[in-house]
Structure formats: structure tokens, C-alpha cells
PDB file of C-alpha atoms in Angstrom:
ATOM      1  CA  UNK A   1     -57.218 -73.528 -16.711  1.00  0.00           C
ATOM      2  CA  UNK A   2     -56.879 -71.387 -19.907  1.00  0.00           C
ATOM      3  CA  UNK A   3     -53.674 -72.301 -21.862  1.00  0.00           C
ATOM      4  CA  UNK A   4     -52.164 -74.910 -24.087  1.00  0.00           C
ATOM      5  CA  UNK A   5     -51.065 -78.265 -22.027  1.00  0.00           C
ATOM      6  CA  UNK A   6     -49.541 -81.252 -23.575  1.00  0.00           C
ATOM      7  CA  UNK A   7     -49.399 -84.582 -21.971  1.00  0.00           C
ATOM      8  CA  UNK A   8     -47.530 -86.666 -21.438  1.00  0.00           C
ATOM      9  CA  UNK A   9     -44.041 -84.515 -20.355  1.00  0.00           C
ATOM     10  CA  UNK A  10     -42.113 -87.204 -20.732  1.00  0.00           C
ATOM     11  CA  UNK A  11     -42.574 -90.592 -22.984  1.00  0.00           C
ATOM     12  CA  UNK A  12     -40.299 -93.298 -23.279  1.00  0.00           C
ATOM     13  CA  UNK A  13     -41.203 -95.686 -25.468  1.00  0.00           C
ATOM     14  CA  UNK A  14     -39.846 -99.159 -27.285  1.00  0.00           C
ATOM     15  CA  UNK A  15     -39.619 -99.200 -31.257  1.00  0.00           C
ATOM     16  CA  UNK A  16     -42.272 -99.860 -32.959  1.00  0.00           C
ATOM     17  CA  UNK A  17     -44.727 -99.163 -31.013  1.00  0.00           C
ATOM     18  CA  UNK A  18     -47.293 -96.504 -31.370  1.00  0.00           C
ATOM     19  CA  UNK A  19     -47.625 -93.695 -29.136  1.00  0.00           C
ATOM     20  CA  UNK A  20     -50.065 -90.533 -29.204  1.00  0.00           C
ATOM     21  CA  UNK A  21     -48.857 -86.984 -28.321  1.00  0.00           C
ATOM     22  CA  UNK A  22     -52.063 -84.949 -26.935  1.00  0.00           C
ATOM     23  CA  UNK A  23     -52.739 -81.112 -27.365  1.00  0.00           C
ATOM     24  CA  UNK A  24     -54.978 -79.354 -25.710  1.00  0.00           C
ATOM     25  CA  UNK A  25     -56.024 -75.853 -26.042  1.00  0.00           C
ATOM     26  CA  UNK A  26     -58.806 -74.039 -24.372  1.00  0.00           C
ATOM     27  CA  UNK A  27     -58.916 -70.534 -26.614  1.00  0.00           C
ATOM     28  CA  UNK A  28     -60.779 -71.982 -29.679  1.00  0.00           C
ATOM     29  CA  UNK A  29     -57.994 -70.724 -31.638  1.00  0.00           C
ATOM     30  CA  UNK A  30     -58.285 -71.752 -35.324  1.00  0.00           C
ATOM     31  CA  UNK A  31     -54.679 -73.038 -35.959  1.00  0.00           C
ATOM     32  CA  UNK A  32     -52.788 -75.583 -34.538  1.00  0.00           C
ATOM     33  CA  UNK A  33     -49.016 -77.000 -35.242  1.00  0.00           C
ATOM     34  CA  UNK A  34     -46.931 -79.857 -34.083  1.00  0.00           C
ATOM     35  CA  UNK A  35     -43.189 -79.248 -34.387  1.00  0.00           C
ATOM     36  CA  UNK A  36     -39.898 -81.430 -33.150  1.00  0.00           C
ATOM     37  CA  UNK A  37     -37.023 -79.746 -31.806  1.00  0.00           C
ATOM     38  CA  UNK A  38     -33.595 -81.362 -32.174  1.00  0.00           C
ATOM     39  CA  UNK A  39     -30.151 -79.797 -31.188  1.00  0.00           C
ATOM     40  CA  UNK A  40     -28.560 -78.339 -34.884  1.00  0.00           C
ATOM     41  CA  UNK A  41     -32.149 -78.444 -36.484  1.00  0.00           C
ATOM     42  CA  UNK A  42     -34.205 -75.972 -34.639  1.00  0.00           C
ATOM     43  CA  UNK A  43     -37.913 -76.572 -35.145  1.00  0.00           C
ATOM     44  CA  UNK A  44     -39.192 -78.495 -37.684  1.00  0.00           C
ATOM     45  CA  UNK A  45     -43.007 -78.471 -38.557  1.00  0.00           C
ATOM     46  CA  UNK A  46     -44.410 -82.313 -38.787  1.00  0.00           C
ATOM     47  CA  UNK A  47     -48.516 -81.104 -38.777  1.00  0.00           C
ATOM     48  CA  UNK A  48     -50.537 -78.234 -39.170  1.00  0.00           C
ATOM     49  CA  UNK A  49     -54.348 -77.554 -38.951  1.00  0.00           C
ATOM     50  CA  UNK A  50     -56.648 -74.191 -39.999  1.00  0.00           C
ATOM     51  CA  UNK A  51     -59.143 -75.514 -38.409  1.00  0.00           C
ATOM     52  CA  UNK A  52     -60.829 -78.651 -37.582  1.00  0.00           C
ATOM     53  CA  UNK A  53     -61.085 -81.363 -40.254  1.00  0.00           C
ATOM     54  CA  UNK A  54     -58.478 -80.101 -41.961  1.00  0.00           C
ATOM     55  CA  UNK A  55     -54.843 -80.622 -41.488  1.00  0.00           C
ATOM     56  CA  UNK A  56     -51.833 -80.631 -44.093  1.00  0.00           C
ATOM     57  CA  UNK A  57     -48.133 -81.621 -43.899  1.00  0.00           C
ATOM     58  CA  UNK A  58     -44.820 -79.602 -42.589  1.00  0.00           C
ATOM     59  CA  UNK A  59     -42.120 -80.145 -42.890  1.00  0.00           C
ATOM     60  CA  UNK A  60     -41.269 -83.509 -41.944  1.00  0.00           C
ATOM     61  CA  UNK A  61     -44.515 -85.872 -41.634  1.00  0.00           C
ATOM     62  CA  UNK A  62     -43.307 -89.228 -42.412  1.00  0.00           C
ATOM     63  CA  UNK A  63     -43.891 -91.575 -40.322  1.00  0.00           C
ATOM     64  CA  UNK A  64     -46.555 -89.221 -38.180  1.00  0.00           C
ATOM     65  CA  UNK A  65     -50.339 -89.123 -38.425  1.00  0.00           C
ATOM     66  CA  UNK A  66     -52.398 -86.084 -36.960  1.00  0.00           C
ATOM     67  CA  UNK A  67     -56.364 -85.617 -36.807  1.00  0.00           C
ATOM     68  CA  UNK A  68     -58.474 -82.637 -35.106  1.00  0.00           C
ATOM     69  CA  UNK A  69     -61.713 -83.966 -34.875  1.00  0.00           C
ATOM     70  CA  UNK A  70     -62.237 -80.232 -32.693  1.00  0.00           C
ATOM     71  CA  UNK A  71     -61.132 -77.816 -32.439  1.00  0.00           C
ATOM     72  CA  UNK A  72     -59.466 -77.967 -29.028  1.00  0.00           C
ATOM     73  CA  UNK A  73     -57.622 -80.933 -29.600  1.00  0.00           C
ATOM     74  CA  UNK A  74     -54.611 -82.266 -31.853  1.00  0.00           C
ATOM     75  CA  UNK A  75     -53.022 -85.281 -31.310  1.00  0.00           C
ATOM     76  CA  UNK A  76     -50.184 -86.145 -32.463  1.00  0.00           C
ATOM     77  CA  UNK A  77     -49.432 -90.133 -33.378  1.00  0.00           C
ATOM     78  CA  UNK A  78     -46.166 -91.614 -34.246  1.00  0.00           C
ATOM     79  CA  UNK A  79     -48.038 -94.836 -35.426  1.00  0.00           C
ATOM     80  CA  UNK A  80     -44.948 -97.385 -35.240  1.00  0.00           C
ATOM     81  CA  UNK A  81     -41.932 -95.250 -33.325  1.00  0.00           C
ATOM     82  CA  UNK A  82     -38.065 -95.374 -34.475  1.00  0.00           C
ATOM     83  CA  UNK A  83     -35.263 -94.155 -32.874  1.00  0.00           C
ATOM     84  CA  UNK A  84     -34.994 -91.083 -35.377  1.00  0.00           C
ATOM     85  CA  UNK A  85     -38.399 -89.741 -33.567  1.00  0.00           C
ATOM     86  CA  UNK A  86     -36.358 -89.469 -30.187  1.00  0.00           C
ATOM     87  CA  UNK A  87     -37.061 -85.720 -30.236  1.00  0.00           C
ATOM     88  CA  UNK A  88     -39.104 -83.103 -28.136  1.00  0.00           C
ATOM     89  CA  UNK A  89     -41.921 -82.211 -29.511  1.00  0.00           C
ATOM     90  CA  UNK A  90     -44.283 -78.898 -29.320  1.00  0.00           C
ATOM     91  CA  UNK A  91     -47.913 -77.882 -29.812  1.00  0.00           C
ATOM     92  CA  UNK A  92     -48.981 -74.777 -30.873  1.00  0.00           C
ATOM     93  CA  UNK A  93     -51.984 -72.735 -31.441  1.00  0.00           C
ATOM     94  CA  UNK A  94     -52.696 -68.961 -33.025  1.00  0.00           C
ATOM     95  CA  UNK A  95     -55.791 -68.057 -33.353  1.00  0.00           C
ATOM     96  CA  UNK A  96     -54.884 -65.947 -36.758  1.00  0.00           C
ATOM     97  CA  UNK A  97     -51.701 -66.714 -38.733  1.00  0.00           C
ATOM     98  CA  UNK A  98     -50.204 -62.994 -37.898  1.00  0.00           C
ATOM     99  CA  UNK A  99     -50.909 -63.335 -34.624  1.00  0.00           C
ATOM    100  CA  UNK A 100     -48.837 -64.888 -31.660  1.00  0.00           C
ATOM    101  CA  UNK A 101     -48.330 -68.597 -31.580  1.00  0.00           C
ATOM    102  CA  UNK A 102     -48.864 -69.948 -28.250  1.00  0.00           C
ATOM    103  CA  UNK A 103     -46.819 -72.970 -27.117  1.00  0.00           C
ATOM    104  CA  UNK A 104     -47.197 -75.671 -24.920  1.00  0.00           C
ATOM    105  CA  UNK A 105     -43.995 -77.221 -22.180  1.00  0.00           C
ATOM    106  CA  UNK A 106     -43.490 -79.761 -24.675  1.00  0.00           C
ATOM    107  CA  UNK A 107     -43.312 -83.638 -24.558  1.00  0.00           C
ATOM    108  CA  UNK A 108     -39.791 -84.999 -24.579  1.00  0.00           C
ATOM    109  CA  UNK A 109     -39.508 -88.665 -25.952  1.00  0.00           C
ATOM    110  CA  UNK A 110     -37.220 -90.965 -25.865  1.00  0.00           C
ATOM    111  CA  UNK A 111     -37.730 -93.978 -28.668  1.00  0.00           C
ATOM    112  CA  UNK A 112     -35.391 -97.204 -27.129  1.00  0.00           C
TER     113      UNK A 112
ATOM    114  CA  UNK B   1     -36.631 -73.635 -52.103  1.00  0.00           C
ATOM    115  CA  UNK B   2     -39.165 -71.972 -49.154  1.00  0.00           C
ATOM    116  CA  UNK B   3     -36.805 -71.452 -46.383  1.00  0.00           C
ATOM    117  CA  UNK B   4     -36.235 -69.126 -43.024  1.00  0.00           C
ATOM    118  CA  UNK B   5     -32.067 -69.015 -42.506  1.00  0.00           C
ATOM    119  CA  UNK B   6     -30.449 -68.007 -39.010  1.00  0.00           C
ATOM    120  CA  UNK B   7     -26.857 -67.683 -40.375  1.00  0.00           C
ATOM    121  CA  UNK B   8     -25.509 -67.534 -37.023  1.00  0.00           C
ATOM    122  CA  UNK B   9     -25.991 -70.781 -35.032  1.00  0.00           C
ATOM    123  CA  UNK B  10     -24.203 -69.157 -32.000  1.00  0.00           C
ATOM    124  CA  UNK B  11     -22.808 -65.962 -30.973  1.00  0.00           C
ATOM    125  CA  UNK B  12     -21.292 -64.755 -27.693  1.00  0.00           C
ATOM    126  CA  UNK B  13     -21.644 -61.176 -26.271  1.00  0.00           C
ATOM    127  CA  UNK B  14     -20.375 -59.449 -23.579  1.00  0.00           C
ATOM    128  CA  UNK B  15     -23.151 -58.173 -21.436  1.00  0.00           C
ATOM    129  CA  UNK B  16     -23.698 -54.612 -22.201  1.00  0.00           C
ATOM    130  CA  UNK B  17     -22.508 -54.979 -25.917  1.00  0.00           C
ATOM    131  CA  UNK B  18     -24.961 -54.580 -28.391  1.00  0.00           C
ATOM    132  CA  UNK B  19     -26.190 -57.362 -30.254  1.00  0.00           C
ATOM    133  CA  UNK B  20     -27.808 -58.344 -33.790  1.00  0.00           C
ATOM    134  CA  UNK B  21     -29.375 -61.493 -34.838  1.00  0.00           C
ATOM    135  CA  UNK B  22     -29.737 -62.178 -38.595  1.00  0.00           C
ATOM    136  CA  UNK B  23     -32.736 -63.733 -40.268  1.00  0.00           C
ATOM    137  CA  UNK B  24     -33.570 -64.309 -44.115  1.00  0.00           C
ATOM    138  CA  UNK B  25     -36.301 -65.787 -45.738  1.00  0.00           C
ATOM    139  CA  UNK B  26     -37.618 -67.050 -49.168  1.00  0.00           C
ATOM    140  CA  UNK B  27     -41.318 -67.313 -49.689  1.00  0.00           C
ATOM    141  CA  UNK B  28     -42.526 -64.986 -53.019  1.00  0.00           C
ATOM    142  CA  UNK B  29     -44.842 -63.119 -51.131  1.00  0.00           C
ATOM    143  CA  UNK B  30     -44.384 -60.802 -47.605  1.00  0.00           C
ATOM    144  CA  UNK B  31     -44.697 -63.170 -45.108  1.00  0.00           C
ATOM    145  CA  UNK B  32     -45.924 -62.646 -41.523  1.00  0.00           C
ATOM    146  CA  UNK B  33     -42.694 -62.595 -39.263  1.00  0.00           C
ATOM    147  CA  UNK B  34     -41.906 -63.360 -35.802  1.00  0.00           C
ATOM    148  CA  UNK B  35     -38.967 -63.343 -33.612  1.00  0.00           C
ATOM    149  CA  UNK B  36     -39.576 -65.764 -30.431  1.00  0.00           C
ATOM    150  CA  UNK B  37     -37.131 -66.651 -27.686  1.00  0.00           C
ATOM    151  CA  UNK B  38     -37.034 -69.946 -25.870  1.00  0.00           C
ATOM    152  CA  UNK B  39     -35.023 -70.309 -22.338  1.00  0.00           C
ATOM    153  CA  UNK B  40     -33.556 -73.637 -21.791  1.00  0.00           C
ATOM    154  CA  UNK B  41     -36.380 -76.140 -20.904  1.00  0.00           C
ATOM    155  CA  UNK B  42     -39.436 -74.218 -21.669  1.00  0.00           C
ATOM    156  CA  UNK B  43     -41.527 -73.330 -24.266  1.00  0.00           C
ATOM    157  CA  UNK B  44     -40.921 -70.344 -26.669  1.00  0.00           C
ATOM    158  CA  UNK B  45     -42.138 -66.931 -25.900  1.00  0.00           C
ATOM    159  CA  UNK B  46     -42.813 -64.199 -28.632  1.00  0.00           C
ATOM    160  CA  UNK B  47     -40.176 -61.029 -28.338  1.00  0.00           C
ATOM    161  CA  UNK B  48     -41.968 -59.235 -31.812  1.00  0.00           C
ATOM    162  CA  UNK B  49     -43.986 -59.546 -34.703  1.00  0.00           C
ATOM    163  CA  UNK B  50     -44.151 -57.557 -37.925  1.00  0.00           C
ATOM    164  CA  UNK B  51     -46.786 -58.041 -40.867  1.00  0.00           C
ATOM    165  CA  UNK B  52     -47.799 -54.214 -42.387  1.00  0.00           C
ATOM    166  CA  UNK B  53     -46.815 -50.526 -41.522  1.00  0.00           C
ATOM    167  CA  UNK B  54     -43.435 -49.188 -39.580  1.00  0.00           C
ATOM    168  CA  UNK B  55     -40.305 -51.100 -40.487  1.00  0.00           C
ATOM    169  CA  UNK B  56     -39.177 -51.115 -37.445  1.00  0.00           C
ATOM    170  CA  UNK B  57     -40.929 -53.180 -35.046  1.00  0.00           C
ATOM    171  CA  UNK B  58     -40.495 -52.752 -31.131  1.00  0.00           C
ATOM    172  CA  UNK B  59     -41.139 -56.012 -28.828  1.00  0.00           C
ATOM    173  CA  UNK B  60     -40.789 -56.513 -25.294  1.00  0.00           C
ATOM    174  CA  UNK B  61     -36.962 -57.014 -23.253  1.00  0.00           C
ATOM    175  CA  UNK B  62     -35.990 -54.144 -25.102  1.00  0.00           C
ATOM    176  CA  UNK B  63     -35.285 -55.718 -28.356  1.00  0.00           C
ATOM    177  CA  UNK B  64     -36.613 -54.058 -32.147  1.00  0.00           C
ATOM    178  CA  UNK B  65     -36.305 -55.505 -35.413  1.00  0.00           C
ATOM    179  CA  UNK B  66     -36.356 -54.009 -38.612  1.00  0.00           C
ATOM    180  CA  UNK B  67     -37.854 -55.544 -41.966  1.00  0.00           C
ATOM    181  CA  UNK B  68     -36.198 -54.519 -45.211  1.00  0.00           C
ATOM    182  CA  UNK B  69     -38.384 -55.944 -47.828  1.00  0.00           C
ATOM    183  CA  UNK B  70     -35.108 -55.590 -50.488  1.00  0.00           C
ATOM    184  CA  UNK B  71     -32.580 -57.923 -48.306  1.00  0.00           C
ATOM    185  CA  UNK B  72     -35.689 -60.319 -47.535  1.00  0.00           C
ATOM    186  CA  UNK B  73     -34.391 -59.384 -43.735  1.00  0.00           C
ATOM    187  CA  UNK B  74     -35.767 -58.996 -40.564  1.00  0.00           C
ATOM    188  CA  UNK B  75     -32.835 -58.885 -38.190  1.00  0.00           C
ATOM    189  CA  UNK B  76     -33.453 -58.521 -34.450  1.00  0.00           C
ATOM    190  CA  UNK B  77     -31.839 -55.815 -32.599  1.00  0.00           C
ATOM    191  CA  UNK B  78     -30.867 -55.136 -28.557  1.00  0.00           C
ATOM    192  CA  UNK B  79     -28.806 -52.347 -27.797  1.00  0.00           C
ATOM    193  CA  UNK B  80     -27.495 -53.474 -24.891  1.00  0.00           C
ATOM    194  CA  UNK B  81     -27.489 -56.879 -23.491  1.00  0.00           C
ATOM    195  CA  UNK B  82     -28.085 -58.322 -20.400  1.00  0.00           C
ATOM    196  CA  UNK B  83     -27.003 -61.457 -18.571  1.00  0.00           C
ATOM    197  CA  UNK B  84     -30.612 -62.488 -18.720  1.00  0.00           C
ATOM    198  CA  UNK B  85     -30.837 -62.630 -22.717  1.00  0.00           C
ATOM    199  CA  UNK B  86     -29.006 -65.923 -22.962  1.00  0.00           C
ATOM    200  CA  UNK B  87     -31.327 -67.674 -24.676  1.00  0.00           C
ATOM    201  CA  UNK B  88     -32.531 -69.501 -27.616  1.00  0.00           C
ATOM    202  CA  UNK B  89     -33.589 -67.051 -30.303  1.00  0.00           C
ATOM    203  CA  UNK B  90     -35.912 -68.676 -33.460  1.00  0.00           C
ATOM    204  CA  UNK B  91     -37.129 -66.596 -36.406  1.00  0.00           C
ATOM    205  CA  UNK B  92     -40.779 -67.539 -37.629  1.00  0.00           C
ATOM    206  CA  UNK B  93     -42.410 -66.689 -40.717  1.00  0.00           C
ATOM    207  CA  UNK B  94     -46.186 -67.371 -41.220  1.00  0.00           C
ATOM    208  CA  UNK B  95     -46.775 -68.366 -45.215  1.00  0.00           C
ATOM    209  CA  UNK B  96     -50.221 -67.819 -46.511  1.00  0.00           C
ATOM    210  CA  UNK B  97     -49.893 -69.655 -50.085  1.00  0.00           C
ATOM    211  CA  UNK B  98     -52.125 -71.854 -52.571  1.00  0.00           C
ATOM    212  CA  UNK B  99     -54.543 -72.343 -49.621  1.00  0.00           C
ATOM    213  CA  UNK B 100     -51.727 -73.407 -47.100  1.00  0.00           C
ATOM    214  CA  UNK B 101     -51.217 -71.701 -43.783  1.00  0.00           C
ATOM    215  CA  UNK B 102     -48.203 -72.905 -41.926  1.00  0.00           C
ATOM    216  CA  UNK B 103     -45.876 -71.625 -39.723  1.00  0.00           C
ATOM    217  CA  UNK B 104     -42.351 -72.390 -40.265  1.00  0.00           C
ATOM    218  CA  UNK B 105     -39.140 -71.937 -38.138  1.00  0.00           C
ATOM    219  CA  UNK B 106     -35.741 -71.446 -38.831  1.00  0.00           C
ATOM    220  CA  UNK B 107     -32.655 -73.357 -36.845  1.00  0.00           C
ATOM    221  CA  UNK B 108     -32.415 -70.719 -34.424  1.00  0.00           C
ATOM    222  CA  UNK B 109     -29.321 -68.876 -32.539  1.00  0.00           C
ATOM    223  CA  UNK B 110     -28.304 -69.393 -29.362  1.00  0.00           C
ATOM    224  CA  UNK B 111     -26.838 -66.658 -27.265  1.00  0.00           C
ATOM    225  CA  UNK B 112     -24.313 -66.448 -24.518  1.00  0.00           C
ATOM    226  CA  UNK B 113     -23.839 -63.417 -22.497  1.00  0.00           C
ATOM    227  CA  UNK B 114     -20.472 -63.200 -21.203  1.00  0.00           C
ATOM    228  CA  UNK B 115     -20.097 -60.806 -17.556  1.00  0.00           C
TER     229      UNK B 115
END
């Protein structure tokens, strides 16, 4: 199916582990973006990619690591969770930066 | 510092009213700007988008929004609500700048539609 999908929907997770967000995207679109949404603080960019092999930081990276190895993908890792990182997070892809991003349901995840 | 503001965290309209949702932003250059809407527990949905031409933008559910260039503004516009517009509504701006493309919200409004 064409579209952006994220997976898992719904994480929960103990601290300090390390979990991996995946993004998928089937449109060969050249951007990508990982965002958290929590209430008061809208959403906040952690990752972004132009294309693949190259990504830069948002917003609010610490603690994340992203890689996009293709185009089609961008996972997400929070490489040793906290309780801070209980957030939902987005995907998103564009294929130009003027053009409509394109987001996926979200993962909501709960760090215990 | 670079920044998109939503001044207005909430508002409350009665349905039928009309209704005007602020955004400003900082970034040196004209950015690309978006107004997207988000229901509660899905994913965001793009009402408009402005980046050259008209001022005055039309998107889809009846809203507009106009970009004045002097205020650093682009305010979105409905002149009548419905019941159905109580929503999440996030202003975007796409930043093009020393070889860094990002696209950056602000905190967003939320609206409630009163009957």
C-alpha cells in the first residue's frame, strides 16, 4: 500500500533500554522528519534527512540516533530510553521542502 | 533565535463565528509556510501552503490565510466555523539555510467550537 506507516503503534518500554521507531514510506520522497509531540510543546523536530546518507539534527536530538541507509526508510532509535522520551512520536516525508509533508498515525511510547 | 510562535494556545468559538489563528515566525529569509490541522488521535493533515505569488492563500474546509511579509505573519482565516473544526491547528515553516532543510513546527492552537 502507498503511504507512510510507522510501526510499532504503541511501545512500552523499561528505562534504559533501547528501542527503534520504524518509518516507512513508499513515494521515494527525498525528505524525511521525526518529530515528538507532547501536550504544551507542540511538535518538536528530533531528525531530519534530504535524502539518504544524510541526516542532521532538530530540534531536540539528544539522546536519539537516526540513519537512512534508503531512501524509504528512517528509523528512529532512542539508544538507552528515559522517562523524558515518554512522548508520541511522528514520521514524515515531502518529497520537496514547499511541498506537503505527509505524516504517518504515529507511535505512542510509554518509557516505565 | 529561529522560531514559529502560535500566541494563542487555545481559543473557543461559537460555531458560526468567525475565527483567526495567529502565527509568527523568525528565520531571515521567506520561509515556505504551512498551516496543518491534526484531529485528536491522528496524524496531521495540510489545510494550506504559501511559498511565492498571491498573499492570500486559499486551502481546503474553507479556511485562507494571508502572508504579510512586514508582520512576519501568516494568520489563518475561516469565516465561519463549524462544529467540525475543533481541532488541533500547527503552523509549519520549511527553512532552507546554510545547506539545512528542516521543517519546523510551532506549539500549535487548539480549538473548541461551542453550539
Amino acid at each position: 500500500d502507498a503511504g507512510i506507516t510507522q510501526s510499532p503503534r504503541y511501545k512500552i518500554t523499561e528505562t534504559g533500554r533501547q528501542v527503534t521507531l520504524m518509518c516507512h514510506q513508499t513515494w521515494s520522497h527525498s525528505y524525511m522528519f521525526w518529530y515528538r509531540q507532547d501536550l504544551g510543546h507542540g511538535l518538536r523536530l528530533i531528525y531530519y534527512s534530504a535524502a539518504a546518507d544524510i541526516t542532521d539534527k532538530g530540534e531536540v536530538p539528544d539522546g536519539y540516533v537516526v540513519s537512512r541507509s534508503k531512501t524509504e526508510n528512517f528509523p528512529l532509535t532512542l539508544e538507552s530510553a528515559t522517562r523524558s522520551q515518554t512522548s508520541v512520536y511522528f514520521c514524515a516525508s515531502s518529497d520537496r521542502l514547499n511541498t506537503e509533508a505527509f505524516f504517518g498515525q504515529g507511535t505512542r511510547l510509554t518509557v516505565v | 533565535a529561529q522560531s514559529v510562535t502560535q500566541p494563542d494556545i487555545h481559543i473557543t468559538v461559537s460555531e458560526g463565528a468567525s475565527l483567526e489563528l495567529r502565527c509568527n515566525y523568525s528565520y531571515g529569509a521567506t520561509p515556505y509556510l504551512f498551516w496543518y490541522v491534526q484531529s485528536p488521535g491522528q496524524g496531521l493533515q495540510l489545510l494550506l501552503k504559501y511559498f511565492s505569488g498571491d498573499t492570500l492563500v486559499q486551502g481546503i474546509k474553507g479556511f485562507e490565510a494571508e502572508f504579510k511579509r512586514s508582520q512576519s505573519s501568516f494568520n489563518l482565516r475561516k469565516p465561519s466555523v463549524h462544529w467540525s473544526d475543533a481541532a488541533e491547528y500547527f503552523c509549519a515553516v520549511g527553512v532552507a539555510q546554510g545547506g539545512s532543510e528542516k521543517l519546523v513546527f510551532g506549539k500549535g492552537t487548539k480549538l473548541t467550537v461551542n453550539p
